[in-house]
Short mmCIF file of C-alpha atoms in Angstrom, two decimals:
data_model
loop_
_atom_site.label_atom_id
_atom_site.label_comp_id
_atom_site.label_asym_id
_atom_site.label_seq_id
_atom_site.Cartn_x
_atom_site.Cartn_y
_atom_site.Cartn_z
CA MET A 1 66.31 -31.76 -15.08
CA LEU A 2 63.00 -33.11 -14.04
CA PHE A 3 61.89 -35.95 -11.68
CA THR A 4 65.83 -36.33 -10.76
CA SER A 5 64.93 -38.38 -7.34
CA THR A 6 62.11 -40.38 -8.87
CA ASP A 7 62.36 -44.19 -9.42
CA PHE A 8 59.98 -44.69 -12.09
CA SER A 9 60.70 -48.54 -11.86
CA ALA A 10 59.79 -48.34 -7.88
CA LEU A 11 56.43 -46.66 -8.54
CA ASP A 12 53.86 -48.79 -7.53
CA LEU A 13 50.39 -48.47 -5.29
CA PRO A 14 50.18 -50.12 -2.19
CA GLU A 15 48.55 -53.35 -2.26
CA HIS A 16 45.77 -52.16 0.41
CA LEU A 17 44.52 -49.61 -2.35
CA SER A 18 43.19 -52.53 -4.43
CA GLN A 19 40.37 -52.53 -1.96
CA VAL A 20 39.91 -49.14 -2.00
CA ARG A 21 39.60 -48.86 -5.56
CA HIS A 22 37.09 -51.60 -5.72
CA GLU A 23 34.85 -49.87 -3.28
CA VAL A 24 34.70 -46.87 -5.65
CA ARG A 25 34.01 -48.96 -8.65
CA GLU A 26 31.39 -50.41 -6.45
CA PHE A 27 29.66 -47.34 -5.50
CA LEU A 28 29.85 -46.13 -9.32
CA HIS A 29 28.50 -48.99 -10.30
CA GLU A 30 25.24 -48.80 -7.92
CA GLU A 31 25.20 -45.19 -8.97
CA ARG A 32 24.82 -45.81 -12.33
CA ARG A 33 22.71 -48.80 -11.53
CA GLN A 34 20.07 -46.57 -10.55
CA GLY A 35 20.33 -43.78 -12.98
CA SER A 36 22.00 -41.24 -10.99
CA PHE A 37 24.33 -39.80 -13.54
CA ARG A 38 25.18 -40.19 -17.02
CA VAL A 39 28.56 -40.08 -18.57
CA HIS A 40 29.52 -36.29 -19.47
CA LEU A 41 33.07 -35.15 -20.49
CA GLY A 42 35.01 -32.73 -18.97
CA HIS A 43 34.86 -33.14 -14.96
CA GLY A 44 31.42 -34.14 -14.98
CA GLU A 45 28.13 -32.24 -14.16
CA PHE A 46 27.57 -30.41 -10.84
CA ASP A 47 25.63 -32.86 -8.56
CA ALA A 48 25.36 -31.59 -4.89
CA GLU A 49 23.39 -34.53 -3.90
CA PHE A 50 26.36 -36.92 -5.79
CA SER A 51 28.96 -34.78 -4.03
CA ARG A 52 27.60 -35.46 -0.66
CA LYS A 53 27.19 -38.93 -1.23
CA VAL A 54 30.93 -38.94 -1.87
CA GLY A 55 31.68 -37.01 1.03
CA SER A 56 29.65 -39.29 3.46
CA ARG A 57 31.94 -41.77 2.42
CA GLY A 58 35.08 -40.03 3.45
CA TRP A 59 36.19 -39.86 -0.01
CA ILE A 60 36.30 -35.84 -0.03
CA GLY A 61 39.67 -34.12 2.03
CA VAL A 62 40.86 -37.85 2.36
CA THR A 63 44.33 -36.36 3.12
CA TRP A 64 43.18 -33.82 5.59
CA PRO A 65 43.46 -34.28 9.55
CA LYS A 66 40.52 -35.77 11.19
CA LYS A 67 39.76 -32.68 12.99
CA TYR A 68 38.69 -30.93 10.16
CA GLY A 69 36.58 -33.73 8.43
CA GLY A 70 39.54 -35.76 6.87
CA ARG A 71 40.81 -39.30 7.35
CA GLU A 72 44.69 -38.67 7.13
CA ALA A 73 44.94 -41.19 4.47
CA SER A 74 47.76 -40.75 1.82
CA TYR A 75 47.85 -38.94 -1.56
CA LEU A 76 48.18 -42.13 -2.96
CA GLU A 77 44.48 -42.97 -1.81
CA ARG A 78 43.48 -39.93 -3.18
CA PHE A 79 44.96 -40.85 -6.42
CA VAL A 80 43.32 -44.13 -6.83
CA ILE A 81 39.88 -42.25 -5.40
CA THR A 82 40.31 -39.72 -8.43
CA GLU A 83 40.72 -42.01 -11.15
CA GLU A 84 37.80 -44.08 -10.81
CA LEU A 85 35.62 -41.15 -10.33
CA LEU A 86 36.96 -39.60 -13.73
CA ALA A 87 37.16 -42.72 -15.27
CA ALA A 88 33.46 -43.28 -14.55
CA ALA A 89 32.79 -39.53 -15.26
CA ALA A 90 31.16 -39.32 -12.50
CA PRO A 91 29.49 -35.80 -11.48
CA ILE A 92 32.34 -34.37 -9.10
CA SER A 93 32.04 -30.61 -10.24
CA ALA A 94 30.48 -29.39 -7.28
CA HIS A 95 33.13 -30.52 -4.76
CA TRP A 96 36.18 -30.95 -6.71
CA ILE A 97 37.92 -27.35 -6.59
CA ALA A 98 37.46 -27.42 -3.03
CA ASP A 99 38.81 -30.97 -2.56
CA ARG A 100 41.78 -30.90 -4.63
CA GLN A 101 43.41 -27.22 -3.85
CA THR A 102 41.17 -25.28 -1.78
CA GLY A 103 41.37 -27.40 1.44
CA PRO A 104 45.08 -28.22 1.21
CA SER A 105 45.46 -24.52 0.72
CA PHE A 106 43.42 -23.57 3.77
CA LEU A 107 45.77 -26.20 5.89
CA ARG A 108 48.89 -24.55 4.47
CA PHE A 109 48.12 -21.07 5.19
CA GLY A 110 44.77 -20.57 6.61
CA THR A 111 43.59 -19.61 10.26
CA GLU A 112 42.49 -21.77 12.66
CA ALA A 113 38.84 -20.38 12.50
CA GLN A 114 39.30 -20.15 8.40
CA ARG A 115 39.80 -24.22 8.52
CA GLN A 116 37.01 -24.78 11.36
CA LYS A 117 34.40 -22.85 9.03
CA TYR A 118 35.10 -24.51 5.53
CA LEU A 119 36.84 -27.66 5.89
CA PRO A 120 34.44 -30.05 7.73
CA ALA A 121 31.72 -29.03 5.40
CA ILE A 122 33.77 -29.08 2.38
CA ALA A 123 35.03 -32.79 3.62
CA LYS A 124 30.79 -33.63 3.87
CA GLY A 125 30.25 -32.20 0.20
CA GLU A 126 28.32 -29.82 1.43
CA CYS A 127 30.67 -26.33 0.84
CA TYR A 128 31.90 -25.52 -2.80
CA PHE A 129 34.52 -23.19 -3.98
CA ALA A 130 35.19 -21.33 -7.31
CA ILE A 131 38.32 -19.91 -8.19
CA GLY A 132 39.84 -16.36 -8.84
CA MET A 133 42.80 -16.24 -10.68
CA SER A 134 41.95 -15.57 -14.34
CA GLU A 135 41.09 -12.06 -15.89
CA PRO A 136 40.59 -10.24 -19.10
CA ASN A 137 43.74 -9.29 -20.68
CA SER A 138 45.92 -11.49 -18.31
CA GLY A 139 45.46 -14.80 -19.31
CA SER A 140 47.48 -17.45 -17.71
CA ASP A 141 49.79 -14.55 -16.46
CA LEU A 142 48.59 -14.69 -13.35
CA ALA A 143 51.37 -11.59 -11.65
CA SER A 144 49.64 -9.35 -14.28
CA VAL A 145 46.19 -9.24 -12.52
CA ARG A 146 44.61 -5.59 -11.85
CA THR A 147 41.90 -6.92 -9.60
CA ARG A 148 43.09 -5.05 -6.28
CA ALA A 149 42.01 -4.33 -2.77
CA ASP A 150 42.46 -1.20 -0.75
CA LYS A 151 42.92 -1.41 3.25
CA VAL A 152 39.71 0.20 5.20
CA SER A 153 39.16 0.08 8.40
CA GLY A 154 38.64 -3.65 9.46
CA GLY A 155 39.03 -5.40 6.30
CA TRP A 156 39.73 -4.52 2.09
CA LYS A 157 37.42 -2.62 -0.56
CA LEU A 158 38.02 -5.46 -3.42
CA SER A 159 37.67 -3.80 -6.91
CA GLY A 160 37.98 -5.45 -10.44
CA GLN A 161 37.00 -8.76 -12.13
CA LYS A 162 37.97 -12.43 -12.45
CA VAL A 163 37.00 -14.40 -15.90
CA TRP A 164 36.43 -18.24 -16.60
CA SER A 165 35.43 -19.03 -12.98
CA SER A 166 34.21 -22.28 -12.79
CA TRP A 167 30.68 -22.78 -11.18
CA ALA A 168 30.64 -19.64 -9.55
CA HIS A 169 27.66 -18.95 -9.41
CA LYS A 170 26.63 -22.18 -7.41
CA ALA A 171 29.85 -21.86 -5.40
CA HIS A 172 29.65 -20.99 -1.26
CA ALA A 173 32.71 -18.89 -1.89
CA MET A 174 36.09 -18.58 -4.01
CA PHE A 175 39.86 -17.45 -3.05
CA VAL A 176 40.38 -14.28 -5.05
CA LEU A 177 44.15 -13.00 -6.25
CA CYS A 178 44.55 -9.42 -6.10
CA ARG A 179 47.03 -7.13 -5.79
CA THR A 180 47.19 -5.21 -2.35
CA SER A 181 50.14 -2.58 -3.20
CA PRO A 182 51.26 -0.93 -6.45
CA LEU A 183 52.44 -2.82 -8.99
CA ALA A 184 56.57 -3.06 -8.32
CA GLU A 185 59.35 -3.83 -10.57
CA ASN A 186 58.95 -7.40 -9.64
CA LYS A 187 55.46 -8.14 -10.78
CA HIS A 188 55.26 -10.87 -8.47
CA GLU A 189 55.21 -9.13 -5.07
CA GLY A 190 52.33 -7.20 -3.62
CA LEU A 191 49.70 -10.12 -4.22
CA SER A 192 47.55 -11.66 -1.75
CA GLN A 193 44.58 -14.19 -1.21
CA LEU A 194 41.28 -13.22 -0.08
CA ILE A 195 38.36 -15.16 0.92
CA VAL A 196 35.24 -14.34 -0.77
CA ASP A 197 31.88 -15.51 0.49
CA LEU A 198 29.35 -16.16 -2.49
CA PRO A 199 27.00 -14.12 -2.78
CA SER A 200 28.18 -10.87 -1.11
CA PRO A 201 27.39 -6.97 -1.45
CA GLY A 202 29.28 -5.80 -4.18
CA VAL A 203 29.67 -9.21 -6.03
CA THR A 204 28.16 -10.35 -9.43
CA ILE A 205 27.99 -13.06 -11.22
CA ARG A 206 27.29 -13.30 -14.75
CA PRO A 207 27.41 -16.36 -17.19
CA ILE A 208 29.45 -17.38 -20.04
CA ASN A 209 28.05 -19.77 -21.85
CA PHE A 210 29.12 -22.59 -24.32
CA LEU A 211 28.28 -22.68 -27.95
CA ASN A 212 25.90 -25.75 -26.53
CA ASN A 213 24.25 -22.79 -24.36
CA GLU A 214 25.49 -25.00 -21.14
CA HIS A 215 26.19 -22.66 -17.90
CA HIS A 216 29.74 -23.80 -16.21
CA PHE A 217 32.01 -20.66 -16.83
CA ASN A 218 31.29 -17.26 -15.13
CA GLU A 219 32.76 -13.60 -15.08
CA VAL A 220 32.65 -11.98 -11.67
CA PHE A 221 32.88 -8.66 -11.09
CA PHE A 222 33.82 -6.76 -7.83
CA ASP A 223 32.41 -2.94 -6.91
CA GLU A 224 34.11 -2.19 -3.84
CA ALA A 225 33.09 -5.21 -1.83
CA PHE A 226 34.27 -5.68 1.67
CA VAL A 227 35.98 -8.33 3.07
CA PRO A 228 36.95 -8.65 6.25
CA ASP A 229 40.56 -8.94 7.64
CA GLU A 230 39.76 -12.17 9.26
CA MET A 231 39.14 -13.57 5.57
CA VAL A 232 42.73 -12.79 4.22
CA LEU A 233 44.17 -16.23 3.44
CA GLY A 234 47.73 -16.17 4.88
CA GLU A 235 49.93 -12.95 4.73
CA ILE A 236 49.23 -10.04 2.80
CA GLY A 237 51.80 -9.59 0.22
CA GLN A 238 52.55 -13.56 -0.18
CA GLY A 239 49.99 -14.35 -2.63
CA TRP A 240 52.47 -15.20 -5.46
CA ARG A 241 54.20 -17.68 -3.06
CA GLN A 242 50.50 -19.19 -1.94
CA VAL A 243 49.16 -19.39 -5.38
CA THR A 244 52.22 -21.35 -7.24
CA SER A 245 52.01 -23.81 -4.35
CA GLU A 246 48.67 -24.21 -5.24
CA LEU A 247 49.24 -24.55 -8.89
CA ALA A 248 51.06 -27.73 -8.41
CA LEU A 249 48.21 -29.49 -7.03
CA GLU A 250 45.88 -28.14 -9.80
CA ARG A 251 48.03 -29.13 -12.28
CA SER A 252 49.45 -32.48 -11.57
CA GLY A 253 46.40 -34.82 -10.75
CA PRO A 254 44.87 -37.28 -13.31
CA GLU A 255 42.08 -34.83 -14.39
CA ARG A 256 44.54 -33.36 -16.45
CA TYR A 257 44.68 -36.46 -18.68
CA MET A 258 41.76 -38.69 -18.01
CA ASN A 259 39.03 -36.21 -19.36
CA THR A 260 38.31 -37.96 -22.69
CA LEU A 261 39.32 -41.60 -21.35
CA PRO A 262 35.22 -42.39 -21.48
CA LEU A 263 35.99 -41.66 -25.15
CA PHE A 264 39.03 -43.69 -25.81
CA PHE A 265 37.04 -46.65 -24.03
CA ALA A 266 34.78 -46.16 -26.60
CA LEU A 267 37.10 -46.00 -29.28
CA ILE A 268 38.97 -49.35 -28.06
CA ASP A 269 35.47 -51.07 -27.84
CA ARG A 270 34.89 -50.17 -31.25
CA LEU A 271 37.87 -51.22 -32.86
CA LYS A 272 38.58 -53.87 -30.98
CA THR A 273 37.88 -56.51 -34.41
CA SER A 274 39.10 -54.27 -36.89
CA PRO A 275 42.13 -55.49 -38.88
CA ASP A 276 43.13 -51.73 -39.61
CA ARG A 277 47.15 -51.41 -38.97
CA MET A 278 46.93 -47.95 -38.83
CA ALA A 279 44.04 -48.51 -35.91
CA ARG A 280 45.91 -50.52 -34.01
CA VAL A 281 49.51 -48.41 -34.17
CA THR A 282 47.15 -45.60 -33.06
CA VAL A 283 45.82 -46.92 -30.29
CA GLY A 284 48.90 -48.10 -28.91
CA THR A 285 50.61 -45.20 -29.29
CA LEU A 286 47.64 -43.51 -27.53
CA LEU A 287 48.23 -46.04 -24.58
CA ALA A 288 51.61 -45.63 -23.96
CA ARG A 289 51.21 -42.19 -23.83
CA PHE A 290 48.67 -42.58 -21.34
CA ALA A 291 50.59 -44.97 -19.16
CA SER A 292 53.95 -42.54 -19.49
CA VAL A 293 51.65 -39.19 -18.28
CA ARG A 294 49.88 -41.60 -15.68
CA VAL A 295 53.38 -42.70 -14.13
CA MET A 296 54.43 -39.10 -13.57
CA SER A 297 51.12 -38.15 -12.11
CA LEU A 298 51.31 -41.10 -9.94
CA ALA A 299 55.15 -39.82 -9.17
CA ILE A 300 53.86 -36.76 -8.22
CA ALA A 301 51.05 -37.98 -5.67
CA SER A 302 54.17 -39.91 -4.10
CA GLU A 303 56.24 -36.98 -3.39
CA PHE A 304 53.13 -35.30 -1.71
CA SER A 305 52.37 -38.51 0.25
CA ARG A 306 55.75 -38.19 1.80
CA GLU A 307 56.63 -34.09 2.16
CA THR A 308 54.19 -31.31 3.14
CA SER A 309 54.81 -29.07 0.62
CA PRO A 310 57.36 -30.81 -2.39
CA ASN A 311 58.70 -28.24 -4.85
CA LEU A 312 56.93 -29.58 -7.65
CA ALA A 313 55.42 -26.72 -10.15
CA THR A 314 57.69 -27.64 -12.99
CA GLU A 315 57.33 -31.23 -12.93
CA ALA A 316 53.43 -30.52 -12.63
CA ALA A 317 53.26 -28.12 -15.72
CA LEU A 318 54.89 -30.98 -17.62
CA VAL A 319 52.03 -33.54 -16.67
CA LYS A 320 49.28 -30.74 -17.36
CA ASP A 321 50.70 -29.82 -20.84
CA ILE A 322 51.24 -33.82 -21.94
CA GLY A 323 47.95 -34.75 -20.31
CA THR A 324 46.21 -32.07 -21.69
CA HIS A 325 47.52 -32.45 -25.30
CA PHE A 326 46.99 -36.74 -25.34
CA GLU A 327 43.12 -35.63 -24.47
CA ARG A 328 42.91 -33.88 -27.64
CA GLU A 329 44.75 -37.00 -29.79
CA VAL A 330 42.04 -38.92 -28.35
CA THR A 331 39.53 -36.84 -29.95
CA GLU A 332 41.31 -36.58 -32.91
CA ALA A 333 42.32 -40.20 -33.33
CA VAL A 334 38.48 -41.14 -33.19
CA LYS A 335 37.38 -38.73 -36.05
CA MET A 336 40.43 -40.00 -37.89
CA LEU A 337 39.71 -44.05 -37.68
CA LEU A 338 35.86 -43.88 -37.51
CA ASP A 339 33.38 -42.52 -39.55
CA VAL A 340 31.26 -40.67 -36.85
CA THR A 341 29.20 -37.32 -37.03
CA PRO A 342 29.94 -35.62 -33.50
CA GLY A 343 26.83 -34.20 -31.83
CA VAL A 344 26.02 -33.75 -28.11
CA ASP A 345 22.69 -34.78 -29.17
CA ALA A 346 23.62 -37.57 -30.88
CA ASP A 347 21.65 -41.01 -30.23
CA ASP A 348 24.91 -42.81 -30.73
CA GLU A 349 27.12 -42.74 -27.55
CA LEU A 350 30.43 -42.54 -29.12
CA GLU A 351 29.14 -39.46 -31.36
CA ARG A 352 27.70 -37.93 -28.38
CA LEU A 353 31.34 -37.90 -26.69
CA VAL A 354 32.83 -36.99 -29.46
CA GLY A 355 30.24 -33.96 -29.51
CA GLU A 356 31.24 -32.87 -25.87
CA ALA A 357 34.86 -33.62 -26.39
CA THR A 358 35.23 -31.36 -29.51
CA ILE A 359 33.25 -28.78 -27.41
CA PHE A 360 35.50 -29.20 -24.80
CA ALA A 361 38.76 -29.35 -26.31
CA PRO A 362 40.07 -25.50 -26.11
CA ILE A 363 39.30 -25.71 -22.43
CA SER A 364 42.08 -27.93 -21.32
CA THR A 365 44.95 -26.17 -22.83
CA ILE A 366 43.61 -22.99 -21.40
CA ARG A 367 42.23 -23.39 -17.84
CA GLY A 368 45.09 -23.81 -15.34
CA GLY A 369 47.84 -22.63 -17.33
CA THR A 370 48.07 -22.09 -21.13
CA THR A 371 50.09 -24.28 -23.31
CA GLN A 372 52.98 -21.20 -23.82
CA ILE A 373 53.07 -20.51 -19.99
CA LEU A 374 53.45 -24.28 -19.08
CA ARG A 375 56.30 -24.84 -21.55
CA GLY A 376 57.84 -21.28 -20.54
CA ILE A 377 57.87 -22.74 -16.79
CA VAL A 378 59.46 -26.11 -18.12
CA ALA A 379 61.85 -24.32 -20.19
CA LYS A 380 63.10 -22.40 -17.45
CA ARG A 381 63.89 -25.41 -15.63
CA LEU A 382 65.79 -26.84 -18.39
CA GLU A 383 67.89 -23.70 -18.74
CA GLY A 384 68.86 -23.36 -14.92
CA GLY A 385 66.86 -20.59 -14.29
CA VAL A 386 64.37 -22.29 -11.43
#
């Protein structure tokens, strides 16, 4: 079973977080008033200046120790800040990955030197990370990665290819999951994580453009790139354990069900005087679904506030599966209920959002684990295999 220890009826945000939510909304209102960003669906835009503003307010690395630039606040406070930034579709892509999962991985597995080097800069919104997990022909089956690192004097020679690495062309560094010993019967063994600064000799980054020619994803090639020993994250051979703990954070947050929320708001606004019963039923169903997945995400944030490393990989997989399909249902509902012509350059705001959501739609159910992988994880738990 899942969420067996969770009392959903008791889940609520502490009263003081209402003030935090108000402060974030005021900040975003002022930024919009000044025209610093425009609503774009799909984790927003990469805007280093905006990330520095968010960092200066203490909203990056909020749960981290103060000595690394954090505020030692709870995961629930981070949950509130994240909800507000996503609801506004703010341009948070620059610091997003480092805040969500790179920083916590440094705190769990990094050396003191690594923490001192990266965490304060991340918390200021001045250091950005990419993810080096997926590979061609591997999909979301991370255990089948073929990128390898061979031991040499003073470090490792890294060779192979990563794909779908978001914003790697603008990031300062990336975690690379690679094989440091030959493939064994248990393919989860022999994997390690290396920290690769970007750019570096032997590392080539090539764009993978969207259909509208926007550059977000990349292929990253490693041609015997040298990585010194001090850039090994955690223990050699423990990469699988480290990565799976990272995935619980990657898969369970509000970003897994809020990417199309501005579009949902626009739909509700457009239908608010509609007498169409089908429209009311559809919107009500979507609202109920949103409330359900939100409370599951909140439950996981609550567990992270109580424990440093709760075992919630399966629950996180469930949140991502339900959440990303909810995002698609919002887009389909708009197309079904309204006479719209999607277009990313449309003058009509709702049609522009539908256009962006349509382009973005295939991504959500792939990155961070495909639907098939996630349902496999959940099925194993229900069968008692995890």
